[in-house]
Tab-separated table of C-alpha atoms and ligand atoms in Angstrom:
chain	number	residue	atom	x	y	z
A	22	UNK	CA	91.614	144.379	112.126
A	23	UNK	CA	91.162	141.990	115.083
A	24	UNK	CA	94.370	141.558	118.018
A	25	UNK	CA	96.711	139.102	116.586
A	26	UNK	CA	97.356	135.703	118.227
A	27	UNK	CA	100.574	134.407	118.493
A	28	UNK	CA	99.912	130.332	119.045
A	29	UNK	CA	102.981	128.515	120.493
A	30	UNK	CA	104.057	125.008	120.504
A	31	UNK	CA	105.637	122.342	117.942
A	32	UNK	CA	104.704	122.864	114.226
A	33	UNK	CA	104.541	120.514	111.220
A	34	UNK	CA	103.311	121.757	107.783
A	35	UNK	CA	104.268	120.732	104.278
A	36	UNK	CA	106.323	122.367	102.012
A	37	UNK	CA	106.009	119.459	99.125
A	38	UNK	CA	104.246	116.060	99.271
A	39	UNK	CA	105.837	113.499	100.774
A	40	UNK	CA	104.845	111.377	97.866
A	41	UNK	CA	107.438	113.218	95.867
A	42	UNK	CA	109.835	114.726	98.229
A	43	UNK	CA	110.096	112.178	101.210
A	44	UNK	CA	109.437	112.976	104.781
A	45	UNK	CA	111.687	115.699	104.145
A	46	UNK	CA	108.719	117.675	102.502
A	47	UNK	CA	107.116	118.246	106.036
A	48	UNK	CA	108.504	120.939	107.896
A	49	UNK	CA	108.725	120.789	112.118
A	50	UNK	CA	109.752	123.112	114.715
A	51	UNK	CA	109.934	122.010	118.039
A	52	UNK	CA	109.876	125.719	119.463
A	53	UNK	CA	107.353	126.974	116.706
A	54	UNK	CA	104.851	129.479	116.631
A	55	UNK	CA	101.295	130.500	114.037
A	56	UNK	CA	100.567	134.131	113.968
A	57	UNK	CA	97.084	134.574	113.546
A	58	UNK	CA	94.547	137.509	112.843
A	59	UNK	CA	91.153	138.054	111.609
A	60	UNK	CA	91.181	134.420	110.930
A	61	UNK	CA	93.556	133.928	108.627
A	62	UNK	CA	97.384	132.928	109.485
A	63	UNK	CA	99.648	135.649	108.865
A	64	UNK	CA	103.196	133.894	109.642
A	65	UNK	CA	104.689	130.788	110.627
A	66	UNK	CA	108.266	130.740	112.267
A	67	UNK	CA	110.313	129.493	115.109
A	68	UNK	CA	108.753	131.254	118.227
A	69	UNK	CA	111.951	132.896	118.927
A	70	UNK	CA	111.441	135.039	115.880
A	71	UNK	CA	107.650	135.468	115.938
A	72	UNK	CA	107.949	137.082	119.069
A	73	UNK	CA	110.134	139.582	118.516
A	74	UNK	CA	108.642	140.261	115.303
A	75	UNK	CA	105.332	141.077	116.564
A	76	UNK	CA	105.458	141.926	120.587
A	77	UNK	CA	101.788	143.594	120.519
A	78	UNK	CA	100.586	139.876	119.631
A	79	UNK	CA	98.317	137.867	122.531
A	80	UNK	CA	100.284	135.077	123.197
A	81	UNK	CA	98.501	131.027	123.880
A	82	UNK	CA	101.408	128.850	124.746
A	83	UNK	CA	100.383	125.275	123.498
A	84	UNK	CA	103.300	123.699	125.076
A	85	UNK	CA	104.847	121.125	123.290
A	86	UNK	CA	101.580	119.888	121.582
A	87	UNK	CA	102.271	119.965	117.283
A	88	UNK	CA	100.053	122.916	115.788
A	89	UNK	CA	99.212	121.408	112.324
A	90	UNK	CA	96.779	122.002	110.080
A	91	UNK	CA	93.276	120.575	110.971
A	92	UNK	CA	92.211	117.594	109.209
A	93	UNK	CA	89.942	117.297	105.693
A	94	UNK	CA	87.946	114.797	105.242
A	95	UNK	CA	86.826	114.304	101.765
A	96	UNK	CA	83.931	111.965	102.241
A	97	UNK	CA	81.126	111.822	104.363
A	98	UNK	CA	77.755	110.937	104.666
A	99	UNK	CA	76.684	113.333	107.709
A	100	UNK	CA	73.249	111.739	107.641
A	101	UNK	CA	74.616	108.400	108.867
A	102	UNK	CA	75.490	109.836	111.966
A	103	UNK	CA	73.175	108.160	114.260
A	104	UNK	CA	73.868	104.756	112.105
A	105	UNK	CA	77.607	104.743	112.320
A	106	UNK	CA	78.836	101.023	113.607
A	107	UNK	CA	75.994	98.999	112.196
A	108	UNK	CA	76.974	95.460	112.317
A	109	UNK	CA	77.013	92.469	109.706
A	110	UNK	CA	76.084	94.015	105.970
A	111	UNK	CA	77.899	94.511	102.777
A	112	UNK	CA	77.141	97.563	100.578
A	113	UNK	CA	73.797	96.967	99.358
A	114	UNK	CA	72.250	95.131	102.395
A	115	UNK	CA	74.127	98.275	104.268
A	116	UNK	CA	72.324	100.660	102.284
A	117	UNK	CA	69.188	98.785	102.302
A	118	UNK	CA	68.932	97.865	105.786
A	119	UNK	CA	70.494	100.795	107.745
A	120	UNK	CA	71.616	103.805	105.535
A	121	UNK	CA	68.303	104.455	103.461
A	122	UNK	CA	65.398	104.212	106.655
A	123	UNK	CA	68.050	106.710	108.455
A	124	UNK	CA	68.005	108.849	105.230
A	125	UNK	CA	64.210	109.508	104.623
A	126	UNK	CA	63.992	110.930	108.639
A	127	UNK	CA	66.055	113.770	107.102
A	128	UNK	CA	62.365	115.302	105.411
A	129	UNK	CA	62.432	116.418	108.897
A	130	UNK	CA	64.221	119.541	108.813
A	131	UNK	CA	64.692	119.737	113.069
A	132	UNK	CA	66.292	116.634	112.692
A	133	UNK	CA	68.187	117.329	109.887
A	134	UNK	CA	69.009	120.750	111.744
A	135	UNK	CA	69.695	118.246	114.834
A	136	UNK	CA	72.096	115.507	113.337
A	137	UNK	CA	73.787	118.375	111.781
A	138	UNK	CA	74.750	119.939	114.799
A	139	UNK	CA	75.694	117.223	116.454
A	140	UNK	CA	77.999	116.004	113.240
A	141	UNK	CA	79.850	119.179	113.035
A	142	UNK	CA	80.671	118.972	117.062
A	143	UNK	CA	81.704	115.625	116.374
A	144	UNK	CA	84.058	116.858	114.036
A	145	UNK	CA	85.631	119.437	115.813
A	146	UNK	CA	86.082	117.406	118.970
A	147	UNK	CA	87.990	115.186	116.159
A	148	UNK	CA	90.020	117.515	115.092
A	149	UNK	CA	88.469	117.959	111.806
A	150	UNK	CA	87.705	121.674	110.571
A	151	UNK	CA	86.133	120.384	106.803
A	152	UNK	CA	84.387	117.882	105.331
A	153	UNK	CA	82.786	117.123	102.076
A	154	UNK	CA	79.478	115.685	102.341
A	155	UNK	CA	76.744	113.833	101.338
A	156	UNK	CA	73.225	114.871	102.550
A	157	UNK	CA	69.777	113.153	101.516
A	158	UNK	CA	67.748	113.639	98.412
A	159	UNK	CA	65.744	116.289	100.985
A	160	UNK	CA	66.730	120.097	100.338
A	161	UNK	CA	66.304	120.885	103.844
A	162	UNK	CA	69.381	118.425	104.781
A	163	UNK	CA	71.744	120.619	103.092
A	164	UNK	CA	70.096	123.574	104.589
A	165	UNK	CA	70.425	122.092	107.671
A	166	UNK	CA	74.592	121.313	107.595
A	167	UNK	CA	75.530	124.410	105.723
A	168	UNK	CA	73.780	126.305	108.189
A	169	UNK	CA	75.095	124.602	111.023
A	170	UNK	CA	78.453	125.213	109.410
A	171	UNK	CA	78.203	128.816	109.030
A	172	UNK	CA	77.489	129.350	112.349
A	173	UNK	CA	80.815	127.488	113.379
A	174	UNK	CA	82.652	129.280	110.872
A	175	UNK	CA	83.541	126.266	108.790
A	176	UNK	CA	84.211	125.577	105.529
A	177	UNK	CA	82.246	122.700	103.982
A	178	UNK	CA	81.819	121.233	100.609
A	179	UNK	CA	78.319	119.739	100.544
A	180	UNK	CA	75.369	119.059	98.114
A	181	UNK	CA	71.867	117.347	97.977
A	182	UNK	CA	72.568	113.109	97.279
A	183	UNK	CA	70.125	112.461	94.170
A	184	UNK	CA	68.405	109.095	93.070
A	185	UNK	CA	65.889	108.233	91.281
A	186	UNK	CA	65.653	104.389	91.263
A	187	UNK	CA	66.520	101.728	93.252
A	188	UNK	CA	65.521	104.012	96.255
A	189	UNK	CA	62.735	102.803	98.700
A	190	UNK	CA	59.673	105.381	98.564
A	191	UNK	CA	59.753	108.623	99.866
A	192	UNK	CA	63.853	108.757	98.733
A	193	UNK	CA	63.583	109.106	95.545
A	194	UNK	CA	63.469	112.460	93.112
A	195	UNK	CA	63.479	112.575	89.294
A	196	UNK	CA	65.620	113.448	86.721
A	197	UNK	CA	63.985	117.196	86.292
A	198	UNK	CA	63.635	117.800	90.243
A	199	UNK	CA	66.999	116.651	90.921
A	200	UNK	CA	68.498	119.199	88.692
A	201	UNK	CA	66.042	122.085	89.703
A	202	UNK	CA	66.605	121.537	93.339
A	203	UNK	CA	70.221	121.212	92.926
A	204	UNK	CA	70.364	124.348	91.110
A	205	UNK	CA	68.485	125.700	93.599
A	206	UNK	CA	70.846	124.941	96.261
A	207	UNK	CA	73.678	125.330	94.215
A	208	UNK	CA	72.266	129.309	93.555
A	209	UNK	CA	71.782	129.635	97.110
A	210	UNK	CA	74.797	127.959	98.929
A	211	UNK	CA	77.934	128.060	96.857
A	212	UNK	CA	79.918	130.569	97.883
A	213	UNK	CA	78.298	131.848	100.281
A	214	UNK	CA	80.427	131.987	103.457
A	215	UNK	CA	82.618	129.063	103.554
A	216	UNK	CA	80.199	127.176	101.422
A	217	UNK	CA	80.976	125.130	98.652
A	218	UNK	CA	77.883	123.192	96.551
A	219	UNK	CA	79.033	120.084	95.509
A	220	UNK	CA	76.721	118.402	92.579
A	221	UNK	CA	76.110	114.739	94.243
A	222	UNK	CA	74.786	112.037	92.297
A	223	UNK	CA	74.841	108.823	94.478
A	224	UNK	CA	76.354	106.322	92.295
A	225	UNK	CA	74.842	104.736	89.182
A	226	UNK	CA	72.811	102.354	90.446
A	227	UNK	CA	70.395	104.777	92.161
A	228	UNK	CA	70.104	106.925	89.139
A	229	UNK	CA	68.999	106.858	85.656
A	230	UNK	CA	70.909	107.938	82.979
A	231	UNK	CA	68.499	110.870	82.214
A	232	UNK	CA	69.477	112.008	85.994
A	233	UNK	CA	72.993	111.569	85.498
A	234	UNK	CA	72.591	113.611	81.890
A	235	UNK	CA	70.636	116.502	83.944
A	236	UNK	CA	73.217	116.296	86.118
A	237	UNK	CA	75.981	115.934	83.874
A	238	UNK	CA	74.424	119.455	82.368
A	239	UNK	CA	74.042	121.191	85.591
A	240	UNK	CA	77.485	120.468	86.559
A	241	UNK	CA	78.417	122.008	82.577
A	242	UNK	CA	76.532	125.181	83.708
A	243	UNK	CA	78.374	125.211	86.701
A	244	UNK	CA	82.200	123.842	86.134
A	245	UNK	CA	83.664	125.611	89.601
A	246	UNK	CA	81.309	123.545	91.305
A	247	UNK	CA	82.912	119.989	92.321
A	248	UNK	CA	80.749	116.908	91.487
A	249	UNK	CA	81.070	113.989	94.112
A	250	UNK	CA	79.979	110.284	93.695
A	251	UNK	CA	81.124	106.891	94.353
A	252	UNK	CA	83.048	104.394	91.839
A	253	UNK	CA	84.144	100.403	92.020
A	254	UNK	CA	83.703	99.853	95.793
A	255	UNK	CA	82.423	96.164	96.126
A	256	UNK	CA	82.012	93.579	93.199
A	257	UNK	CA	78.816	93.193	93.368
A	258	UNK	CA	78.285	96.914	92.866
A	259	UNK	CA	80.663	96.551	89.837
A	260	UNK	CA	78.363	93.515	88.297
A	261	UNK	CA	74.608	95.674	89.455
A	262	UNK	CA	76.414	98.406	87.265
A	263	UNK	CA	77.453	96.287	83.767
A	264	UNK	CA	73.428	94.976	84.037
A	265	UNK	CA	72.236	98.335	84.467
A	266	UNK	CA	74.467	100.313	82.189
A	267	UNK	CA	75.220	97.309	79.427
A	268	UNK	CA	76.502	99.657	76.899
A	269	UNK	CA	79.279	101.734	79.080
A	270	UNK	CA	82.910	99.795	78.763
A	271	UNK	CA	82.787	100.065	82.534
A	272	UNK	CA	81.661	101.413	85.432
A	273	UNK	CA	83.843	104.911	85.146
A	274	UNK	CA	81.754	104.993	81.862
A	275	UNK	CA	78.722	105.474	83.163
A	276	UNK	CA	79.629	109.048	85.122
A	277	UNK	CA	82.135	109.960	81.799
A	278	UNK	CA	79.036	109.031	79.359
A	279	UNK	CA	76.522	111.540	81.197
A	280	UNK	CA	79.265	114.159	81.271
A	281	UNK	CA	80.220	113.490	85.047
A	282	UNK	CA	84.009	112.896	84.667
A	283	UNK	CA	86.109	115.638	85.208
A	284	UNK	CA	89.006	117.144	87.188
A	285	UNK	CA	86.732	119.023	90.228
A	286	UNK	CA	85.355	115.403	90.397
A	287	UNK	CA	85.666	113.406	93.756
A	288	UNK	CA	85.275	109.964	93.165
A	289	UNK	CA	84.442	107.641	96.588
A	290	UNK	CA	86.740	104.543	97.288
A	291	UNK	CA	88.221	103.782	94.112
A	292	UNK	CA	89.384	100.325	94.736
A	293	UNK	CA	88.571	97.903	91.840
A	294	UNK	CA	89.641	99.621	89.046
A	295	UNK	CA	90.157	98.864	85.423
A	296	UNK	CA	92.945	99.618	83.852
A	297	UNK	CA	91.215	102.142	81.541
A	298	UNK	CA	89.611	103.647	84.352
A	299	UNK	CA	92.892	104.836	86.037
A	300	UNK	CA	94.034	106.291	82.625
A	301	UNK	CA	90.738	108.397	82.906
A	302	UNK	CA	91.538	109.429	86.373
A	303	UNK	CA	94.564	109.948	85.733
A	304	UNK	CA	94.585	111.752	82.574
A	305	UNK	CA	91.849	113.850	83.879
A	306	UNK	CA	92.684	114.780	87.114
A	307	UNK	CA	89.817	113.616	89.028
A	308	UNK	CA	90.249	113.216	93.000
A	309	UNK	CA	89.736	109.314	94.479
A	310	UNK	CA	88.709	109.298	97.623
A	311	UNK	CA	90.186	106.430	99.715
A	312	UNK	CA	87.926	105.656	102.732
A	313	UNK	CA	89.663	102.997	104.639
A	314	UNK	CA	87.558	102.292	107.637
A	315	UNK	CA	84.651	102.074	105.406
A	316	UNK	CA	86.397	99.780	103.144
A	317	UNK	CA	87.729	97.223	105.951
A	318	UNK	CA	83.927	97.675	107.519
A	319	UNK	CA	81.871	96.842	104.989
A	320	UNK	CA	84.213	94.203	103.367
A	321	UNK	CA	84.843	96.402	100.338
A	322	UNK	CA	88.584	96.059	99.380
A	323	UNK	CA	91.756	97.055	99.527
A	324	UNK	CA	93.085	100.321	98.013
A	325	UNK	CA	96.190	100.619	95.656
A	326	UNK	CA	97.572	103.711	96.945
A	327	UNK	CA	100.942	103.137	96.336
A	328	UNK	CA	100.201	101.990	92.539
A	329	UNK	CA	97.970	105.065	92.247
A	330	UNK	CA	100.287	107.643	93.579
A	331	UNK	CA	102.955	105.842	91.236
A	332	UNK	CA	101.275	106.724	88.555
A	333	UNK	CA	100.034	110.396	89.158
A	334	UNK	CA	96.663	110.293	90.201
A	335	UNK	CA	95.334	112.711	92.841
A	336	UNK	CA	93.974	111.043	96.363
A	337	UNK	CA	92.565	112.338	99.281
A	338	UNK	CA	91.433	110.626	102.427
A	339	UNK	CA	88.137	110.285	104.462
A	340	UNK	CA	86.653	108.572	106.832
A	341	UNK	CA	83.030	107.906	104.608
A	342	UNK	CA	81.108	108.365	108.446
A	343	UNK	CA	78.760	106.186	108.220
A	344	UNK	CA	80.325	102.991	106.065
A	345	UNK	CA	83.646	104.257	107.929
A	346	UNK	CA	83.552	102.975	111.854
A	347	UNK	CA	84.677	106.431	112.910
A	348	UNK	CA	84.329	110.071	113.153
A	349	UNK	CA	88.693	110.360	113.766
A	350	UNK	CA	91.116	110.903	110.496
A	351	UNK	CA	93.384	109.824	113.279
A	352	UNK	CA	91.924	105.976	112.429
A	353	UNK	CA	91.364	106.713	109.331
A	354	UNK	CA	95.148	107.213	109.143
A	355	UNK	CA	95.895	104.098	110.999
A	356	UNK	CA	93.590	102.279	108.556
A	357	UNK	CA	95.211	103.356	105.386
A	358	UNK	CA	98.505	102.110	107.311
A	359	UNK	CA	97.460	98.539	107.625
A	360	UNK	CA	95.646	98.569	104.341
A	361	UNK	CA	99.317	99.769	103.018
A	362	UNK	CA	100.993	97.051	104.777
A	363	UNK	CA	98.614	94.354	103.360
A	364	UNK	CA	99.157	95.540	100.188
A	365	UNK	CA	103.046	95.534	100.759
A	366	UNK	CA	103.456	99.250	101.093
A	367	UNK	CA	103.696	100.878	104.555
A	368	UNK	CA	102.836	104.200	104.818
A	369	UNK	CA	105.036	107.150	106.415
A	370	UNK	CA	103.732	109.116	109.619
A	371	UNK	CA	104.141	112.449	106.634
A	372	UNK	CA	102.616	110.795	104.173
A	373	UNK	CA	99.700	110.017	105.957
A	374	UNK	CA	99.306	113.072	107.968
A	375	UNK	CA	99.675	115.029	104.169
A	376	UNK	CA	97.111	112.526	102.362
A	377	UNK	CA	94.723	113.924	106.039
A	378	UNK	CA	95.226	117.370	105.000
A	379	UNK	CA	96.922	118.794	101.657
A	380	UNK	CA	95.995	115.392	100.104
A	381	UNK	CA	92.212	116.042	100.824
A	382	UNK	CA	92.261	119.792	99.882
A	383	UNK	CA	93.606	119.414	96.677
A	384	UNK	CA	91.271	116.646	95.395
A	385	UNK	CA	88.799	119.262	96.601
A	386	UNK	CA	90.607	122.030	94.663
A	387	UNK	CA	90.799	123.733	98.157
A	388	UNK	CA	94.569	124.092	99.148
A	389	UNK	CA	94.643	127.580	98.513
A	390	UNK	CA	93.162	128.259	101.801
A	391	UNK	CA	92.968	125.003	103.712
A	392	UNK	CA	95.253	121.969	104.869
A	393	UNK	CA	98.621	123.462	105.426
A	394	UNK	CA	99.868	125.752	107.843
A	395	UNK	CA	101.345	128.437	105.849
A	396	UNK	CA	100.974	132.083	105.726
A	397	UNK	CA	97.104	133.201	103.889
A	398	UNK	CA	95.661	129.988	104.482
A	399	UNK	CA	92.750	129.903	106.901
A	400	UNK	CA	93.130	129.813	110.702
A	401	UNK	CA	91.855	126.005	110.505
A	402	UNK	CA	94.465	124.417	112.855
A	403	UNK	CA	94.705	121.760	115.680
A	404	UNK	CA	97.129	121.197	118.605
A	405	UNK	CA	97.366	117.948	118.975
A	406	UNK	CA	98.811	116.260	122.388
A	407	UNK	CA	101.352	113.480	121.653
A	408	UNK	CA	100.724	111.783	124.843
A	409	UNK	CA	97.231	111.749	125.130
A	410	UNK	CA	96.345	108.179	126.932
A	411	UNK	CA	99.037	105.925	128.949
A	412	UNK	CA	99.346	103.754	126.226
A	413	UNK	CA	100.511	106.246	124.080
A	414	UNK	CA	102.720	108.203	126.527
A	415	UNK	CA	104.728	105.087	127.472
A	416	UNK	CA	105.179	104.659	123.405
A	417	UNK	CA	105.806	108.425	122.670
A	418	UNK	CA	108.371	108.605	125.179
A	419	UNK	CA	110.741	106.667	123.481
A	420	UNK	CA	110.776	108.513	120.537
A	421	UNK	CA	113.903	109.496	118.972
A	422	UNK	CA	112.417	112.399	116.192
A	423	UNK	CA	109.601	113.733	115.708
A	424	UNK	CA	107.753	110.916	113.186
A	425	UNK	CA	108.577	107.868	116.440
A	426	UNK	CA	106.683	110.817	118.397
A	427	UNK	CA	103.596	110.951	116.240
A	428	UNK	CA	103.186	107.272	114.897
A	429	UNK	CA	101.588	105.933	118.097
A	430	UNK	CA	99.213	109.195	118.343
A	431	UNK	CA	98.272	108.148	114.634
A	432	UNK	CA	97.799	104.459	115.227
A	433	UNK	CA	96.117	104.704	118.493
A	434	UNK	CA	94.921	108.151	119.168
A	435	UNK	CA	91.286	109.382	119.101
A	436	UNK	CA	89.386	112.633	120.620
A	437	UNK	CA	91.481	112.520	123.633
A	438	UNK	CA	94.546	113.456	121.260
A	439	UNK	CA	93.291	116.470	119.781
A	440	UNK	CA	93.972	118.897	122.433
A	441	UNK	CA	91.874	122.272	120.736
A	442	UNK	CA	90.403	122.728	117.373
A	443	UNK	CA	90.315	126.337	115.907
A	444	UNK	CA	88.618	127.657	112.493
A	445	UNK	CA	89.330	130.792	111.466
A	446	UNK	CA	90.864	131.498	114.125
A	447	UNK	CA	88.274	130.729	116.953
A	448	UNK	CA	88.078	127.713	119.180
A	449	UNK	CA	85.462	125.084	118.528
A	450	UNK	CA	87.380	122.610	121.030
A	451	UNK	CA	89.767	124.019	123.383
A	452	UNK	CA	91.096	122.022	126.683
B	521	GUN	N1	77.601	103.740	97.684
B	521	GUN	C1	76.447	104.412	97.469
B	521	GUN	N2	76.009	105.013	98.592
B	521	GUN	C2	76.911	104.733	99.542
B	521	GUN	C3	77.009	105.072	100.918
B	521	GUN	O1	76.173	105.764	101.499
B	521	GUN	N3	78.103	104.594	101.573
B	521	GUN	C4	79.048	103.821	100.957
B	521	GUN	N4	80.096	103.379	101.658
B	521	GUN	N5	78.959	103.484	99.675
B	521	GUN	C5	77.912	103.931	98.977
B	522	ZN	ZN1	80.122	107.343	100.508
């Protein structure tokens, strides 16, 4: 056993989402403390009580920045790194002009092992402690971010993207070599550490249906895995789909045909659906991934996330880095906001900070061990600094509770607002 750590400052966790139980289901102390020890937490109390209880403890005083848990992003494409912000395109001109010439440098393994690097630091200077990701159709991509991950200590849900049409050259694999190298990974990587192998067909335009069968079958083999792809984002998608797949009732149809519908399954953006489709979801389980940024970006849509909560289905948030215009869950928080308010439904400062961390976790079957502060989850925590530019400070001032005190940090905060990021315990950002 390692010294424990006694981490001081505000707290916020959840006891209950605030999608059921109000605000009320978050939990603050404004004098607050996180035991921590071999990189798990042990205890969370007032700071009064966790210091008597455990005197022996090292003590970090965080001052009044909020310990909370550190952000989960549910979907990423950490190849698109180096293309984030690229201007002008919807979806398929996106993918065509920026995302797939990116994509085939990652045959390069140093680069791969480069951008991956660089990603993960990224992340933890945004506060984020996991992601689930896409990589390319190249092995050595997710070779390259789960090993960059292990030697940060994170946890990370990730998996080889596969497609075999509608791909330029030299980015596409077939049905059989998509399943063997899959497996492959899958064999080597899941579980492994913090590593979880995630079974990652693109979307159906880029694969055939004898892909999304081999998939559909690797993923049978293999039902702890989770299985991520993306569903209904633009319209044009949605019409591509019905010409390619003109037997499937819609475009859910074509995963659920293949066998590739199914509770551990994390389905990206989510926005035009049918009303069939959400009875799938729903009745299933499945995780939808809402990806704001990306979906005010690239022109994609606006989310029903009120309507979708309303009616049971589980929903995580992400920023989709690269179609997202930002690395921060912090804007991906304010983005879900104003998508909210356009659709007539603002958003509370707990519900969004939940959907950032619990939210995520549980459509990634995760929240056993990250996305709450709570005794026996992992040491993955932030502190976060409520006052982090002069914009905010002047607004956070004012506050009268603790929600008026975070709501400008969420709307307008970035890196500067993330004061240290630990995982498992250790400090990937601190001061
Ligand atoms: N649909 C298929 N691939 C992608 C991608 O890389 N990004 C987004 N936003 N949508 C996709
Ligand atoms: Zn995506």
């Amino acid at each position: 056993m390692t010294t424990a750590t006694l981490h001081l400052g505000q707290t916020l966790s959840f006891a209950a989402s605030p999608f059921d139980a109000g605000p009320d289901a978050a939990q603050h102390q404004t004098h607050g403390a996180v035991l921590v020890q071999d990189g798990m937490i042990r205890a969370v109390g007032s700071a009064d009580d966790l210091r008597a209880a455990y005197p022996q403890a090292v003590q970090v005083d965080h001052g009044d920045g909020l310990i909370m848990a550190g952000f989960v992003d549910a979907h990423v494409h950490y190849p698109q790194t180096g293309i984030i912000a690229s201007w002008g395109k919807r979806l398929i001109d996106w993918l065509n002009s920026y995302t797939f010439p990116e994509e085939m440098r990652f045959g390069d393994a140093d680069y791969a092992t480069e951008i991956a690097g660089t990603y993960l630091d990224l992340l933890a200077a945004h506060g984020t402690t996991s992601a689930c990701s896409y990589c390319t159709i190249h092995p050595q991509s997710v070779n390259a971010l789960f090993g960059a991950a292990d030697a940060r200590g994170m946890e990370i849900f990730a998996g080889k993207t596969c497609m075999d049409r509608n791909a330029p050259d030299g980015l596409r694999d077939t049905a059989q070599s998509a399943y063997d190298d899959s497996k492959a990974l899958l064999q080597k990587w899941h579980g492994r550490g913090r590593a979880n192998y995630v079974i990652t067909p693109r979307f159906s335009p880029t694969s055939t249906p004898e892909q999304l069968n081999a998939l559909g079958a690797l993923w049978a083999e293999h039902p702890d895995c989770l299985m991520q792809t993306h569903l209904s984002e633009q319209l044009d998608e949605i019409e591509w789909v019905k010409g390619l797949f003109p037997e499937a009732r819609d475009y859910l149809d074509t995963y659920e045909q293949h066998g590739l519908l199914g509770a551990r399954g994390l389905y990206g953006h989510a926005i035009h659906l049918e009303p069939r489709e959400r009875d799938r979801l729903r009745e299933t389980g499945a995780g939808l991934i809402h990806c704001p940024t990306s979906n005010t970006f690239i022109g994609s849509g606006l989310f029903d996330m009120n309507g979708l909560m309303a009616e049971g289905q589980r929903i995580g948030l992400a920023t989709d880095t690269g179609g997202g215009s930002s690395f921060s869950m912090l804007r991906s928080m304010a983005a879900a906001y104003e998508i909210g308010q356009l659709k007539g439904a603002p958003l509370h400062a707990s519900a969004l900070l939940w959907l950032a961390t619990q939210g995520s976790a549980i459509t990634l079957h995760a929240s056993d061990r990250i996305g709450n502060l709570a005794p026996s989850m992992a040491a993955d925590f932030i502190v976060m600094d409520l006052a982090s530019t002069p914009a905010i400070a002047q607004r956070s001032a004012r506050a009268n509770d603790i929600w008026e005190a975070i709501f400008p940090t969420i709307m307008m905060g970035d890196d500067r607002a993330i004061a240290a990021t630990y995982v498992a315990g250790r400090a990937l950002k601190d001061g």
